[in-house]
């Protein structure tokens, strides 16, 4: 019973990371119709920033988190300007550009961190919250999930209550019609990738003290983000959040009771099944091409 | 065949037969892998003819590799039987996967094929019996024929050259046959092709199965030389290399992909000194080509000719 509750709690906390990582993928695909394969690497760069600036050079954690977000957002904006914008209307070209970017970011990380074993960052928030006598949550995880929920809340407010948010949603529904209404699709694309990259940077920064940091950590992130995006429905943000929670719970359970690899295999199989049975996901609508 | 083609091909083969004798040991290795990679890109080309870029081709190569390696090792069956079996197995797996995968198109197909491939690859990691886990399986027997020592690179190179030549020739014939033309039609005018009675689903499946069959053979050729088969050899990284070769070489003609594989593999050899930087140079090359030379290397001569003509016209 204790293990059960502990697993549920772990799964819920994990879902925060998945949601943050997947949101960017969904936003960029929705607005630009580009599958950003380098999205996992954006998360990785966020984590590396924490390792390099905070753990190696002693800058306070919270300041570094902001730094990581700014840095990753800048990378995202550069990618939009120099890769995705020239490739507008060519989804395959955009995808291939992002694969090229993936390699470049991995090499940069290798240069900064050097080869060798994965890096660890000591958790800046020490201690453990104990609830119900036996369920233990390190404060670092409490902090992460709280920040993730806040970030998602702000994003939700931004997308549904502000003019910019309406513009973003309008462009992801129908790019041409939105352009005809006088919405600058270029500016909306920049907002989408900026917000998406900021979320990825935040996810990486929050994850850093809780995971092994290496140049290839983006691979697992992108797999999880793909699964969440497809199951939730391509282009649907609420779907992505719901799917994050479901998938994180599922993955944590299978990992706890069987193994991590089996969890990922079954996740991928579920994703393929969703693609066959209900390609629109739980919340999505058909994306016209 | 035109006389020029015959002349060119015989010259090429004469050079290829003599070449390995002048190379160092690791260069001979390189030549073998390059020849195998040519089969990989050419078979991938058949899959992409219908306009769907799959991300499962590297894993299909692995299916062939594992099939041949495990059968020949565990059941002591000759390489000459397991080599075609590798192709058949990869083809069968492709046929099975085609049912779910071809219900999707474009973005969904891309992600679906990636997911299916990753699931297969993780299965090799998870089930240590019989696949051997992350470290894979080693001590794969090498081919036996009369008294030829296939552990030596030169005999193995000749073997690879013969097998790859036959396969590439077959693929060339398939592309230029009625089937190949229909595949082009499915790509460029899918709806129109359907309206004149072409079953696009069947043709997509056919291309996928045949492409996978040949890449399965390529996989078997590779692991019987190295002696080890491991999941890492067929990961998304290798898939990306296949993509890069095809795109940099150019995917509009049959030989474009071959040019890409040859040129980039040689570049790769040159970059051996700067191991760490290699992926970044690859990534930058890929971005450069897709942005500035989307037709690939094969379109370069034509581009230069056009440029000259334009210059001459503006001069007069």
Coordinates of C-alpha atoms in Angstrom, one line a residue:
Chain A
X1 CA 0.0 0.0 0.0
X2 CA 2.8 2.4 0.9
X3 CA 4.6 1.5 -2.3
X4 CA 1.4 2.1 -4.2
X5 CA 1.0 5.6 -2.8
X6 CA 4.6 6.4 -3.2
X7 CA 4.5 5.3 -6.8
X8 CA 1.4 7.4 -7.5
X9 CA 3.2 10.4 -6.0
X10 CA 6.3 9.8 -8.0
X11 CA 4.3 9.4 -11.1
X12 CA 2.5 12.7 -10.5
X13 CA 5.7 14.5 -10.0
X14 CA 7.2 13.0 -13.2
X15 CA 4.1 14.1 -15.1
X16 CA 5.2 17.7 -14.5
X17 CA 8.4 17.2 -16.5
X18 CA 6.6 15.4 -19.3
X19 CA 4.0 18.1 -19.6
X20 CA 6.7 20.9 -19.7
X21 CA 8.7 19.0 -22.2
X22 CA 5.8 18.1 -24.4
X23 CA 4.1 21.5 -24.5
X24 CA 6.9 23.0 -26.6
X25 CA 6.7 20.2 -29.1
X26 CA 2.9 20.6 -29.3
X27 CA 3.1 24.4 -29.7
X28 CA 5.8 24.4 -32.4
X29 CA 4.0 21.6 -34.3
X30 CA 0.7 23.4 -34.0
X31 CA 1.9 26.7 -35.2
X32 CA 4.6 25.8 -37.7
X33 CA 3.8 22.2 -38.6
X34 CA 7.3 21.3 -37.9
X35 CA 8.3 18.3 -35.8
X36 CA 11.2 19.7 -33.7
X37 CA 13.4 16.6 -33.2
X38 CA 15.9 18.8 -31.3
X39 CA 13.4 19.6 -28.6
X40 CA 14.9 17.0 -26.2
X41 CA 18.2 18.7 -26.7
X42 CA 16.7 22.0 -25.6
X43 CA 15.8 20.3 -22.3
X44 CA 19.3 18.8 -22.2
X45 CA 20.9 22.3 -22.6
X46 CA 18.7 23.6 -19.8
X47 CA 20.1 20.8 -17.5
X48 CA 23.6 21.5 -18.6
X49 CA 23.3 25.2 -17.8
X50 CA 22.4 24.2 -14.2
X51 CA 25.4 21.9 -14.0
X52 CA 27.8 24.3 -15.5
X53 CA 26.7 27.6 -14.0
X54 CA 25.3 26.4 -10.7
X55 CA 27.1 23.3 -9.7
X56 CA 30.5 24.1 -11.3
X57 CA 30.6 27.9 -10.8
X58 CA 28.5 28.4 -7.7
X59 CA 25.8 30.8 -9.0
X60 CA 22.7 30.4 -6.9
X61 CA 20.2 27.8 -8.2
X62 CA 17.2 30.1 -8.7
X63 CA 19.2 32.6 -10.7
X64 CA 20.6 29.8 -12.9
X65 CA 17.1 28.5 -13.5
X66 CA 16.2 31.9 -15.0
X67 CA 19.5 31.9 -17.0
X68 CA 18.7 28.4 -18.4
X69 CA 15.3 29.6 -19.5
X70 CA 16.7 32.7 -21.2
X71 CA 19.5 30.7 -22.9
X72 CA 17.3 28.0 -24.2
X73 CA 14.7 30.5 -25.4
X74 CA 17.4 32.3 -27.3
X75 CA 18.5 29.0 -29.0
X76 CA 14.8 28.4 -29.9
X77 CA 14.4 31.8 -31.4
X78 CA 17.6 31.4 -33.4
X79 CA 16.3 28.0 -34.7
X80 CA 13.1 29.7 -35.8
X81 CA 14.8 32.5 -37.6
X82 CA 17.5 30.5 -39.4
X83 CA 16.0 27.1 -39.8
X84 CA 12.2 26.9 -39.5
X85 CA 11.4 30.2 -41.2
X86 CA 13.2 29.5 -44.4
X87 CA 11.6 26.0 -44.4
X88 CA 8.0 27.2 -44.0
X89 CA 5.7 25.0 -45.9
X90 CA 8.2 22.1 -46.0
X91 CA 7.6 19.9 -42.9
X92 CA 10.2 17.4 -43.9
X93 CA 12.8 20.1 -44.5
X94 CA 12.1 21.6 -41.1
X95 CA 12.3 18.1 -39.4
X96 CA 15.7 17.5 -41.1
X97 CA 17.0 20.9 -40.0
X98 CA 16.0 20.1 -36.5
X99 CA 17.9 16.8 -36.7
X100 CA 21.0 18.7 -37.8
X101 CA 20.5 21.1 -34.9
X102 CA 20.2 18.1 -32.5
X103 CA 23.8 17.0 -33.4
X104 CA 25.2 20.5 -33.1
X105 CA 23.7 20.9 -29.6
X106 CA 24.9 17.5 -28.4
X107 CA 28.5 18.4 -29.5
X108 CA 28.3 21.8 -27.8
X109 CA 27.2 20.0 -24.6
X110 CA 30.1 17.5 -25.0
X111 CA 32.5 20.3 -25.3
X112 CA 31.3 22.2 -22.3
X113 CA 31.0 19.1 -20.1
X114 CA 33.7 16.9 -21.5
X115 CA 33.3 13.2 -22.2
X116 CA 33.1 10.7 -19.4
X117 CA 30.4 9.7 -16.9
X118 CA 27.1 11.5 -16.5
X119 CA 27.1 14.6 -14.4
X120 CA 25.2 14.9 -11.1
X121 CA 24.0 18.1 -9.5
X122 CA 23.5 18.1 -5.7
X123 CA 19.9 19.1 -5.0
X124 CA 19.8 22.7 -3.9
X125 CA 16.7 22.0 -1.7
X126 CA 17.7 19.5 0.9
X127 CA 15.4 17.5 3.2
X128 CA 12.4 15.4 2.6
X129 CA 8.7 16.0 3.1
X130 CA 7.1 13.1 4.8
X131 CA 3.3 12.7 4.5
X132 CA 1.2 9.9 5.9
X133 CA 4.2 8.7 7.9
X134 CA 5.8 6.8 5.1
X135 CA 5.5 8.5 1.8
X136 CA 8.6 10.5 1.2
X137 CA 9.0 13.4 -1.2
X138 CA 12.3 15.2 -1.4
X139 CA 11.8 19.0 -1.2
X140 CA 13.5 19.3 -4.6
X141 CA 10.6 17.4 -6.2
X142 CA 8.0 19.4 -4.3
X143 CA 9.7 22.5 -5.7
X144 CA 9.8 21.1 -9.2
X145 CA 6.2 20.1 -9.4
X146 CA 5.0 23.4 -7.8
X147 CA 7.0 25.4 -10.4
X148 CA 5.8 23.2 -13.2
X149 CA 2.2 23.7 -12.2
X150 CA 2.7 27.5 -12.0
X151 CA 4.3 27.6 -15.4
X152 CA 1.5 25.6 -17.0
X153 CA -1.0 27.8 -15.3
X154 CA 0.6 30.9 -16.6
X155 CA 0.8 29.4 -20.1
X156 CA -2.9 28.5 -19.9
X157 CA -3.8 32.0 -18.9
X158 CA -1.6 33.4 -21.7
X159 CA -3.2 31.2 -24.4
X160 CA -6.8 31.6 -23.4
X161 CA -7.0 35.1 -21.9
X162 CA -4.6 37.3 -23.9
X163 CA -4.6 38.6 -27.4
X164 CA -1.3 37.0 -28.2
X165 CA -2.6 33.7 -27.0
X166 CA -5.7 34.0 -29.2
X167 CA -3.3 34.7 -32.1
X168 CA -1.3 31.6 -31.4
X169 CA -4.4 29.4 -31.3
X170 CA -5.8 31.0 -34.4
X171 CA -2.6 30.3 -36.4
X172 CA -2.5 26.7 -35.2
X173 CA -6.1 26.2 -36.4
X174 CA -5.7 27.8 -39.8
X175 CA -2.5 29.6 -40.8
X176 CA -3.9 31.2 -43.9
X177 CA -7.1 32.5 -42.4
X178 CA -5.2 33.9 -39.5
X179 CA -2.8 35.7 -41.8
X180 CA -5.8 37.1 -43.7
X181 CA -7.1 38.5 -40.4
X182 CA -3.9 40.5 -40.1
X183 CA -2.1 38.2 -37.6
X184 CA 1.6 38.2 -38.2
X185 CA 2.4 34.5 -38.6
X186 CA 6.1 35.1 -38.2
X187 CA 5.6 36.8 -34.9
X188 CA 3.3 34.1 -33.7
X189 CA 5.8 31.5 -34.7
X190 CA 8.4 33.3 -32.7
X191 CA 6.1 33.4 -29.7
X192 CA 5.3 29.7 -30.0
X193 CA 8.9 28.5 -30.2
X194 CA 10.0 31.1 -27.6
X195 CA 7.4 29.8 -25.1
X196 CA 8.0 26.2 -26.1
X197 CA 11.8 26.6 -25.7
X198 CA 11.4 28.4 -22.4
X199 CA 9.3 25.5 -21.1
X200 CA 11.9 23.1 -22.3
X201 CA 14.7 25.1 -20.6
X202 CA 12.6 25.1 -17.4
X203 CA 12.0 21.4 -17.6
X204 CA 15.8 20.8 -18.0
X205 CA 16.6 23.2 -15.1
X206 CA 14.1 21.5 -12.8
X207 CA 15.2 18.0 -13.8
X208 CA 18.9 18.7 -13.5
X209 CA 19.3 17.9 -9.7
X210 CA 17.1 14.8 -10.1
X211 CA 18.7 13.0 -13.0
X212 CA 21.9 12.0 -14.7
X213 CA 23.0 14.8 -17.1
X214 CA 24.7 13.7 -20.3
X215 CA 24.6 14.9 -23.9
X216 CA 22.3 12.1 -24.9
X217 CA 19.6 12.6 -22.3
X218 CA 17.4 14.4 -24.8
X219 CA 16.7 11.0 -26.5
X220 CA 14.5 9.8 -23.6
X221 CA 12.9 13.2 -23.3
X222 CA 11.9 13.3 -27.0
X223 CA 10.4 9.8 -26.8
X224 CA 8.3 10.7 -23.8
X225 CA 7.3 13.9 -25.5
X226 CA 6.3 12.1 -28.7
X227 CA 4.2 9.6 -26.8
X228 CA 2.5 12.3 -24.8
X229 CA 1.9 14.4 -27.9
X230 CA 0.4 11.6 -29.9
X231 CA -1.7 10.1 -27.1
X232 CA -2.9 13.6 -26.1
X233 CA -3.8 14.6 -29.6
X234 CA -1.4 16.4 -31.9
X235 CA -1.8 20.2 -31.4
X236 CA -4.0 19.9 -28.3
X237 CA -2.4 21.5 -25.2
X238 CA -5.0 20.2 -22.6
X239 CA -4.6 16.8 -24.2
X240 CA -0.9 16.9 -23.8
X241 CA -1.2 17.8 -20.1
X242 CA -3.8 15.0 -19.5
X243 CA -1.7 12.5 -21.5
X244 CA 1.4 13.6 -19.5
X245 CA -0.3 12.7 -16.2
X246 CA -1.6 9.4 -17.6
X247 CA 1.7 8.4 -19.2
X248 CA 3.8 9.4 -16.2
X249 CA 1.7 7.3 -13.9
X250 CA 1.8 4.4 -16.3
X251 CA 5.5 4.7 -16.8
X252 CA 6.3 5.0 -13.1
X253 CA 4.1 2.0 -12.3
X254 CA 5.6 -0.2 -14.9
X255 CA 9.1 0.9 -14.0
X256 CA 8.5 0.3 -10.3
X257 CA 7.0 -3.2 -10.7
X258 CA 8.8 -4.4 -13.9
X259 CA 11.5 -2.4 -15.6
X260 CA 12.2 1.0 -17.2
X261 CA 12.8 -0.5 -20.7
X262 CA 9.5 -2.5 -20.6
X263 CA 7.8 0.7 -19.6
X264 CA 9.1 2.5 -22.6
X265 CA 8.4 -0.3 -25.0
X266 CA 4.8 -0.5 -23.8
X267 CA 4.5 3.3 -24.0
X268 CA 5.6 3.2 -27.6
X269 CA 3.2 0.3 -28.4
X270 CA 0.4 2.3 -26.9
X271 CA 1.3 5.2 -29.0
X272 CA 1.3 3.2 -32.2
X273 CA -2.1 1.7 -31.1
X274 CA -3.4 5.3 -30.6
X275 CA -2.2 6.3 -34.0
X276 CA -4.1 3.4 -35.5
X277 CA -7.3 3.5 -33.6
X278 CA -7.7 7.2 -32.9
X279 CA -5.0 9.3 -34.7
X280 CA -6.5 12.4 -33.2
X281 CA -5.6 11.4 -29.7
X282 CA -7.8 11.9 -26.7
X283 CA -8.3 15.6 -27.2
X284 CA -7.1 16.4 -30.6
X285 CA -8.8 17.4 -33.8
X286 CA -7.8 16.3 -37.3
X287 CA -4.9 18.3 -38.6
X288 CA -5.5 19.3 -42.2
X289 CA -2.5 19.2 -44.5
Chain B
X1 CA 22.9 -0.6 -71.9
X2 CA 24.7 2.0 -73.7
X3 CA 28.4 1.4 -74.6
X4 CA 29.5 4.3 -72.4
X5 CA 27.8 2.9 -69.4
X6 CA 29.4 -0.5 -70.0
X7 CA 32.7 1.1 -70.4
X8 CA 32.3 3.2 -67.2
X9 CA 31.0 0.2 -65.1
X10 CA 33.8 -2.1 -66.2
X11 CA 36.4 0.6 -65.4
X12 CA 34.7 1.1 -62.0
X13 CA 34.7 -2.6 -61.2
X14 CA 38.3 -3.1 -62.3
X15 CA 39.3 -0.2 -60.0
X16 CA 37.2 -1.7 -57.1
X17 CA 38.9 -5.1 -57.5
X18 CA 42.4 -3.7 -57.5
X19 CA 41.8 -1.0 -54.9
X20 CA 41.8 -3.0 -51.6
X21 CA 45.3 -4.3 -52.3
X22 CA 46.7 -0.8 -52.0
X23 CA 44.9 0.1 -48.8
X24 CA 45.8 -0.2 -45.2
X25 CA 43.9 -2.6 -42.9
X26 CA 41.5 0.0 -41.4
X27 CA 40.9 1.5 -44.9
X28 CA 39.9 -2.0 -46.1
X29 CA 37.4 -2.1 -43.3
X30 CA 36.1 1.2 -44.3
X31 CA 35.6 0.1 -47.9
X32 CA 33.6 -2.9 -46.8
X33 CA 31.3 -0.7 -44.6
X34 CA 30.9 1.8 -47.4
X35 CA 29.9 -0.9 -49.9
X36 CA 27.3 -2.2 -47.4
X37 CA 26.0 1.4 -46.8
X38 CA 25.4 1.8 -50.5
X39 CA 23.0 -1.1 -50.3
X40 CA 21.4 0.6 -47.2
X41 CA 20.8 3.9 -49.0
X42 CA 19.7 2.4 -52.3
X43 CA 17.1 0.2 -50.5
X44 CA 16.0 3.2 -48.5
X45 CA 15.4 5.0 -51.7
X46 CA 12.9 2.4 -52.8
X47 CA 10.9 3.0 -49.6
X48 CA 11.0 6.8 -50.1
X49 CA 9.8 6.5 -53.7
X50 CA 6.2 6.6 -52.5
X51 CA 6.9 9.9 -50.7
X52 CA 6.8 8.5 -47.2
X53 CA 10.1 8.9 -45.3
X54 CA 10.2 6.2 -42.7
X55 CA 12.4 6.2 -39.6
X56 CA 12.5 2.5 -39.2
X57 CA 15.0 1.5 -41.9
X58 CA 18.0 1.2 -39.6
X59 CA 16.0 -1.1 -37.3
X60 CA 15.0 -3.2 -40.3
X61 CA 18.7 -3.6 -41.0
X62 CA 19.0 -4.8 -37.4
X63 CA 16.2 -7.3 -37.9
X64 CA 18.2 -8.9 -40.7
X65 CA 21.4 -8.7 -38.8
X66 CA 20.0 -10.3 -35.6
X67 CA 18.2 -13.0 -37.6
X68 CA 21.3 -14.1 -39.5
X69 CA 23.6 -13.8 -36.5
X70 CA 21.4 -15.7 -34.0
X71 CA 20.4 -18.5 -36.4
X72 CA 24.0 -19.1 -37.7
X73 CA 25.4 -18.9 -34.1
X74 CA 22.8 -20.9 -32.2
X75 CA 21.8 -23.5 -34.8
X76 CA 25.1 -23.8 -36.6
X77 CA 23.6 -23.0 -40.0
X78 CA 25.7 -21.8 -42.8
X79 CA 25.9 -18.1 -43.6
X80 CA 24.8 -18.8 -47.2
X81 CA 21.4 -19.9 -45.9
X82 CA 21.1 -17.3 -43.2
X83 CA 21.9 -14.4 -45.5
X84 CA 18.7 -14.8 -47.6
X85 CA 16.8 -15.7 -44.4
X86 CA 17.8 -12.3 -43.0
X87 CA 16.2 -10.6 -45.9
X88 CA 13.1 -12.7 -45.7
X89 CA 12.7 -12.0 -42.0
X90 CA 13.1 -8.3 -42.4
X91 CA 10.6 -8.4 -45.2
X92 CA 8.1 -10.3 -43.1
X93 CA 8.5 -7.9 -40.2
X94 CA 8.0 -5.1 -42.6
X95 CA 4.8 -6.8 -43.9
X96 CA 3.5 -7.2 -40.4
X97 CA 4.3 -3.6 -39.5
X98 CA 2.8 -2.3 -42.7
X99 CA -0.8 -2.9 -41.5
X100 CA -0.6 -0.5 -38.6
X101 CA 2.0 1.9 -40.1
X102 CA 0.3 2.5 -43.5
X103 CA -2.9 3.6 -41.8
X104 CA -0.9 6.8 -41.2
X105 CA 0.6 9.3 -43.6
X106 CA 3.2 12.0 -43.4
X107 CA 3.8 13.3 -39.8
X108 CA 1.9 10.4 -38.3
X109 CA 3.8 7.8 -40.4
X110 CA 7.1 9.4 -39.5
X111 CA 6.4 9.3 -35.7
X112 CA 4.7 5.9 -36.0
X113 CA 7.7 4.3 -37.8
X114 CA 10.0 5.9 -35.3
X115 CA 8.0 4.4 -32.4
X116 CA 7.7 1.0 -33.9
X117 CA 11.4 0.9 -34.6
X118 CA 12.3 2.1 -31.1
X119 CA 10.0 -0.6 -29.6
X120 CA 11.8 -3.3 -31.6
X121 CA 15.2 -2.0 -30.6
X122 CA 14.3 -1.8 -26.9
X123 CA 13.1 -5.4 -27.2
X124 CA 16.6 -6.4 -28.2
X125 CA 17.9 -4.5 -25.1
X126 CA 15.3 -5.9 -22.7
X127 CA 15.4 -9.6 -23.6
X128 CA 18.9 -10.8 -22.9
X129 CA 17.9 -14.3 -24.1
X130 CA 18.2 -14.6 -27.0
X131 CA 19.2 -11.1 -28.1
X132 CA 22.0 -10.4 -25.6
X133 CA 20.9 -7.1 -24.2
X134 CA 22.7 -3.8 -24.5
X135 CA 26.0 -5.5 -25.2
X136 CA 24.5 -7.6 -28.0
X137 CA 25.7 -11.0 -29.2
X138 CA 29.3 -11.6 -30.3
X139 CA 31.2 -14.5 -31.8
X140 CA 29.1 -14.6 -34.9
X141 CA 30.6 -17.2 -37.3
X142 CA 32.0 -15.9 -40.5
X143 CA 31.0 -17.4 -43.9
X144 CA 32.7 -20.6 -45.1
X145 CA 33.4 -21.4 -48.6
X146 CA 36.1 -23.8 -49.8
X147 CA 39.3 -22.6 -48.1
X148 CA 38.7 -18.9 -48.4
X149 CA 39.4 -17.1 -45.1
X150 CA 36.6 -14.6 -44.8
X151 CA 38.0 -13.1 -41.6
X152 CA 40.5 -11.3 -43.9
X153 CA 39.1 -8.0 -45.2
X154 CA 40.0 -8.6 -48.9
X155 CA 38.0 -11.8 -49.5
X156 CA 35.1 -10.4 -47.5
X157 CA 35.2 -7.2 -49.5
X158 CA 34.8 -9.3 -52.7
X159 CA 31.9 -11.2 -51.2
X160 CA 30.2 -7.9 -50.2
X161 CA 30.9 -6.4 -53.6
X162 CA 29.2 -9.3 -55.4
X163 CA 26.2 -9.4 -53.1
X164 CA 25.7 -5.7 -53.0
X165 CA 26.1 -5.4 -56.8
X166 CA 23.5 -8.0 -57.4
X167 CA 21.1 -6.4 -54.9
X168 CA 21.7 -2.9 -56.2
X169 CA 21.1 -4.1 -59.8
X170 CA 17.8 -5.7 -58.8
X171 CA 16.7 -2.6 -57.0
X172 CA 17.6 -0.6 -60.1
X173 CA 15.6 -2.9 -62.3
X174 CA 12.6 -2.7 -59.9
X175 CA 12.7 1.1 -59.9
X176 CA 12.7 1.2 -63.7
X177 CA 10.1 -1.5 -64.1
X178 CA 6.3 -1.0 -64.2
X179 CA 6.3 -1.3 -60.4
X180 CA 8.8 1.5 -59.9
X181 CA 6.9 3.8 -62.3
X182 CA 3.7 3.1 -60.4
X183 CA 5.5 4.0 -57.1
X184 CA 6.5 7.3 -58.6
X185 CA 2.8 7.8 -59.6
X186 CA 1.7 7.0 -56.1
X187 CA 4.0 9.7 -54.8
X188 CA 3.3 12.5 -57.1
X189 CA -0.3 11.9 -58.1
X190 CA -1.6 9.6 -55.4
X191 CA -5.3 10.4 -55.9
X192 CA -5.0 10.2 -59.7
X193 CA -3.2 6.9 -59.5
X194 CA -6.0 5.5 -57.3
X195 CA -8.6 6.8 -59.7
X196 CA -7.1 4.7 -62.6
X197 CA -7.2 1.6 -60.4
X198 CA -3.8 1.6 -58.7
X199 CA -4.1 0.1 -55.2
X200 CA -1.8 2.7 -53.4
X201 CA -1.9 0.7 -50.2
X202 CA -0.5 -2.4 -51.8
X203 CA 2.2 -0.5 -53.7
X204 CA 3.3 1.3 -50.5
X205 CA 3.5 -2.0 -48.7
X206 CA 5.4 -3.6 -51.6
X207 CA 8.0 -0.8 -51.6
X208 CA 8.4 -1.0 -47.8
X209 CA 8.7 -4.8 -47.8
X210 CA 11.2 -5.0 -50.7
X211 CA 13.3 -2.1 -49.3
X212 CA 13.3 -3.8 -45.9
X213 CA 14.2 -7.2 -47.4
X214 CA 17.4 -5.7 -49.0
X215 CA 18.4 -3.7 -46.0
X216 CA 18.0 -6.9 -43.9
X217 CA 20.6 -8.5 -46.2
X218 CA 22.9 -5.5 -45.7
X219 CA 22.5 -5.9 -42.0
X220 CA 23.6 -9.6 -42.2
X221 CA 26.6 -8.7 -44.3
X222 CA 27.7 -6.2 -41.8
X223 CA 27.5 -8.2 -38.6
X224 CA 29.1 -11.3 -40.1
X225 CA 32.1 -9.2 -40.8
X226 CA 32.2 -7.4 -37.4
X227 CA 31.3 -10.6 -35.5
X228 CA 29.1 -8.7 -33.1
X229 CA 25.5 -7.5 -33.3
X230 CA 24.3 -4.9 -30.8
X231 CA 21.2 -2.6 -30.6
X232 CA 23.5 0.5 -30.7
X233 CA 24.4 -0.2 -34.3
X234 CA 20.9 0.4 -35.5
X235 CA 19.8 3.3 -33.3
X236 CA 18.2 6.6 -34.4
X237 CA 21.7 8.0 -34.9
X238 CA 22.4 5.5 -37.7
X239 CA 19.0 6.2 -39.2
X240 CA 19.9 9.9 -39.3
X241 CA 23.1 9.0 -41.1
X242 CA 21.0 7.2 -43.8
X243 CA 18.8 10.3 -44.1
X244 CA 21.8 12.6 -44.4
X245 CA 23.4 10.4 -47.1
X246 CA 20.2 10.4 -49.1
X247 CA 19.5 14.1 -48.7
X248 CA 23.0 15.3 -49.3
X249 CA 23.4 13.1 -52.3
X250 CA 20.0 14.0 -53.7
X251 CA 16.9 11.9 -53.8
X252 CA 15.7 12.7 -57.2
X253 CA 17.7 10.1 -59.1
X254 CA 18.9 6.6 -58.4
X255 CA 22.6 7.4 -58.1
X256 CA 22.1 10.5 -55.9
X257 CA 21.9 8.5 -52.7
X258 CA 25.0 6.5 -53.7
X259 CA 27.0 9.7 -54.3
X260 CA 25.9 11.0 -50.9
X261 CA 26.9 7.8 -49.1
X262 CA 30.3 7.7 -50.8
X263 CA 31.2 11.4 -50.4
X264 CA 30.0 11.7 -46.8
X265 CA 31.7 8.4 -45.8
X266 CA 35.0 9.7 -47.2
X267 CA 34.4 13.0 -45.4
X268 CA 33.8 10.9 -42.3
X269 CA 37.1 9.1 -42.7
X270 CA 38.9 12.4 -43.0
X271 CA 37.2 13.7 -39.9
X272 CA 38.5 10.7 -37.9
X273 CA 41.0 12.9 -36.1
X274 CA 38.3 15.2 -34.7
X275 CA 36.0 12.5 -33.3
X276 CA 34.1 14.8 -31.0
X277 CA 33.3 17.4 -33.6
X278 CA 32.1 14.9 -36.1
X279 CA 28.3 14.9 -35.4
X280 CA 28.3 18.7 -35.4
X281 CA 29.9 18.8 -38.8
X282 CA 27.4 16.3 -40.0
X283 CA 24.6 18.4 -38.6
X284 CA 25.8 21.6 -40.1
X285 CA 26.3 19.9 -43.5
X286 CA 22.8 18.6 -43.4
X287 CA 21.3 22.0 -42.6
X288 CA 23.4 23.7 -45.2
X289 CA 22.2 21.3 -47.9
X290 CA 18.6 21.4 -47.0
X291 CA 18.7 25.2 -47.0
X292 CA 20.9 26.0 -49.9
X293 CA 21.1 22.9 -52.1
X294 CA 17.9 20.9 -51.6
X295 CA 18.6 19.0 -54.8
X296 CA 21.7 17.5 -53.2
X297 CA 25.1 16.9 -54.7
X298 CA 23.7 15.4 -57.9
X299 CA 22.1 18.7 -58.8
X300 CA 25.4 20.5 -58.4
X301 CA 26.7 20.1 -62.0
X302 CA 23.4 21.3 -63.4
X303 CA 23.4 24.3 -61.0
X304 CA 26.9 25.3 -62.0
X305 CA 26.0 25.0 -65.7
X306 CA 22.9 27.2 -65.2
X307 CA 25.0 29.8 -63.4
X308 CA 27.5 29.9 -66.2
X309 CA 24.8 30.3 -68.8
X310 CA 23.2 33.0 -66.8
X311 CA 26.5 34.8 -66.5
X312 CA 27.2 34.5 -70.2
X313 CA 23.7 35.8 -71.1
X314 CA 24.1 38.8 -68.8
X315 CA 27.5 39.5 -70.3
X316 CA 26.1 39.7 -73.9

